Amino acid sequence: QVQLVESGGGLVQPGGSLRLSCAASGIDFRLYTMAWYRQAPGKQRELVATITTRGSTNYADAVKGRFTISRDYAKNTVFLQMSSLKPEDTAIYSCKATWRGEYWGQGTQVTVSS
């Protein structure tokens, strides 16, 4: 049974930081490209960041320089370190694992507000 479980979301003030985690089980984590997506209310889901099995990363323009994606093979976990958060970063953040198919987590809410 494949599971992707996100954690680390919450309420943070503008300019603050959060670190999201996505723990994977039931898959060979070494084979999967991992990604973070987000969906704000009334908007389409958008890609935030990806990391390949070789550690290559890619970011949406809106988060470049503020967010960092990383992965820990020992823990089968992908992280999203978010800094200098803005109200427009408010969304549900979900992780996705892609190889021959794809799997999604249930998402974690991030709210940036004063």
Protein backbone atom coordinates (compact mmCIF):
# COMPACT_ATOMS: atom_id res chain seq x y z
CA GLN A 1 0.00 0.00 0.00
CA VAL A 2 1.50 3.29 -1.14
CA GLN A 3 1.30 6.23 1.23
CA LEU A 4 2.57 9.78 0.98
CA VAL A 5 1.99 11.65 4.22
CA GLU A 6 2.61 15.38 4.39
CA SER A 7 3.20 17.30 7.59
CA GLY A 8 4.55 20.64 8.77
CA GLY A 9 1.84 22.98 7.56
CA GLY A 10 0.27 25.65 9.70
CA LEU A 11 -0.28 29.35 10.23
CA VAL A 12 2.71 31.65 9.84
CA GLN A 13 3.16 35.40 9.63
CA PRO A 14 4.40 37.05 6.44
CA GLY A 15 8.17 36.81 6.26
CA GLY A 16 8.19 33.64 8.33
CA SER A 17 9.36 30.14 7.51
CA LEU A 18 7.94 26.63 7.48
CA ARG A 19 9.37 23.24 6.62
CA LEU A 20 7.07 20.72 5.02
CA SER A 21 7.76 16.99 5.02
CA CYS A 22 6.37 14.20 2.88
CA ALA A 23 7.10 10.69 4.13
CA ALA A 24 6.76 7.94 1.53
CA SER A 25 6.05 4.27 2.14
CA GLY A 26 5.13 1.35 -0.08
CA ILE A 27 7.35 2.52 -2.94
CA ASP A 28 11.03 2.28 -3.81
CA PHE A 29 11.74 5.91 -3.00
CA ARG A 30 15.07 5.78 -4.85
CA LEU A 31 13.30 5.43 -8.20
CA TYR A 32 10.83 8.29 -7.90
CA THR A 33 11.01 11.90 -8.90
CA MET A 34 9.37 13.87 -6.11
CA ALA A 35 7.47 17.11 -6.40
CA TRP A 36 5.52 19.62 -4.35
CA TYR A 37 2.36 21.19 -5.72
CA ARG A 38 0.01 23.72 -4.21
CA GLN A 39 -3.57 24.79 -4.74
CA ALA A 40 -4.94 28.05 -3.45
CA PRO A 41 -8.69 28.62 -3.03
CA GLY A 42 -10.33 29.26 -6.39
CA LYS A 43 -7.14 28.58 -8.32
CA GLN A 44 -5.72 25.68 -10.27
CA ARG A 45 -3.13 23.43 -8.75
CA GLU A 46 0.39 24.55 -9.64
CA LEU A 47 3.80 22.95 -9.53
CA VAL A 48 6.05 24.42 -6.85
CA ALA A 49 9.26 22.38 -7.01
CA THR A 50 10.67 19.06 -8.20
CA ILE A 51 13.67 16.95 -7.31
CA THR A 52 14.91 14.04 -9.37
CA THR A 53 16.56 10.84 -8.20
CA ARG A 54 19.91 12.46 -8.95
CA GLY A 55 19.09 15.50 -6.88
CA SER A 56 18.41 17.92 -9.72
CA THR A 57 15.90 20.55 -8.68
CA ASN A 58 13.52 22.89 -10.42
CA TYR A 59 11.32 25.66 -9.03
CA ALA A 60 8.37 27.76 -10.05
CA ASP A 61 9.38 31.36 -10.68
CA ALA A 62 7.14 32.51 -7.84
CA VAL A 63 9.19 30.63 -5.23
CA LYS A 64 12.73 30.75 -6.61
CA GLY A 65 15.18 31.97 -4.02
CA ARG A 66 12.68 31.44 -1.19
CA PHE A 67 11.87 27.71 -1.25
CA THR A 68 14.24 24.75 -1.23
CA ILE A 69 13.30 21.17 -2.02
CA SER A 70 15.44 18.31 -0.72
CA ARG A 71 15.17 14.57 -0.08
CA ASP A 72 16.49 12.12 2.47
CA TYR A 73 16.87 8.60 1.11
CA ALA A 74 17.45 7.13 4.56
CA LYS A 75 14.08 8.47 5.73
CA ASN A 76 12.19 8.12 2.42
CA THR A 77 11.17 11.72 2.87
CA VAL A 78 11.09 14.83 0.71
CA PHE A 79 11.16 18.28 2.27
CA LEU A 80 10.15 21.77 1.26
CA GLN A 81 11.85 24.52 3.20
CA MET A 82 9.87 27.71 2.75
CA SER A 83 11.24 31.10 3.76
CA SER A 84 10.18 34.72 3.31
CA LEU A 85 6.61 33.53 3.09
CA LYS A 86 3.99 35.77 1.54
CA PRO A 87 0.20 35.78 1.84
CA GLU A 88 0.02 34.56 -1.75
CA ASP A 89 1.81 31.38 -0.68
CA THR A 90 -1.34 30.38 1.21
CA ALA A 91 -2.52 27.05 -0.22
CA ILE A 92 -2.84 23.35 0.33
CA TYR A 93 0.56 21.82 -0.40
CA SER A 94 0.72 18.26 -1.70
CA CYS A 95 3.56 16.00 -2.66
CA LYS A 96 3.67 13.70 -5.67
CA ALA A 97 5.85 10.71 -6.46
CA THR A 98 6.38 9.89 -10.14
CA TRP A 99 8.07 6.95 -11.82
CA ARG A 100 6.06 4.54 -13.91
CA GLY A 101 2.91 5.85 -12.30
CA GLU A 102 2.19 8.61 -9.88
CA TYR A 103 1.02 8.87 -6.30
CA TRP A 104 -0.26 11.83 -4.31
CA GLY A 105 -0.40 12.73 -0.68
CA GLN A 106 -3.47 14.18 0.98
CA GLY A 107 -2.00 17.66 1.40
CA THR A 108 -1.21 20.01 4.25
CA GLN A 109 -2.58 23.52 4.71
CA VAL A 110 -0.22 26.48 4.76
CA THR A 111 -1.69 29.83 5.74
CA VAL A 112 0.39 33.00 5.63
CA SER A 113 -1.37 35.79 7.46
CA SER A 114 -0.79 38.44 10.08
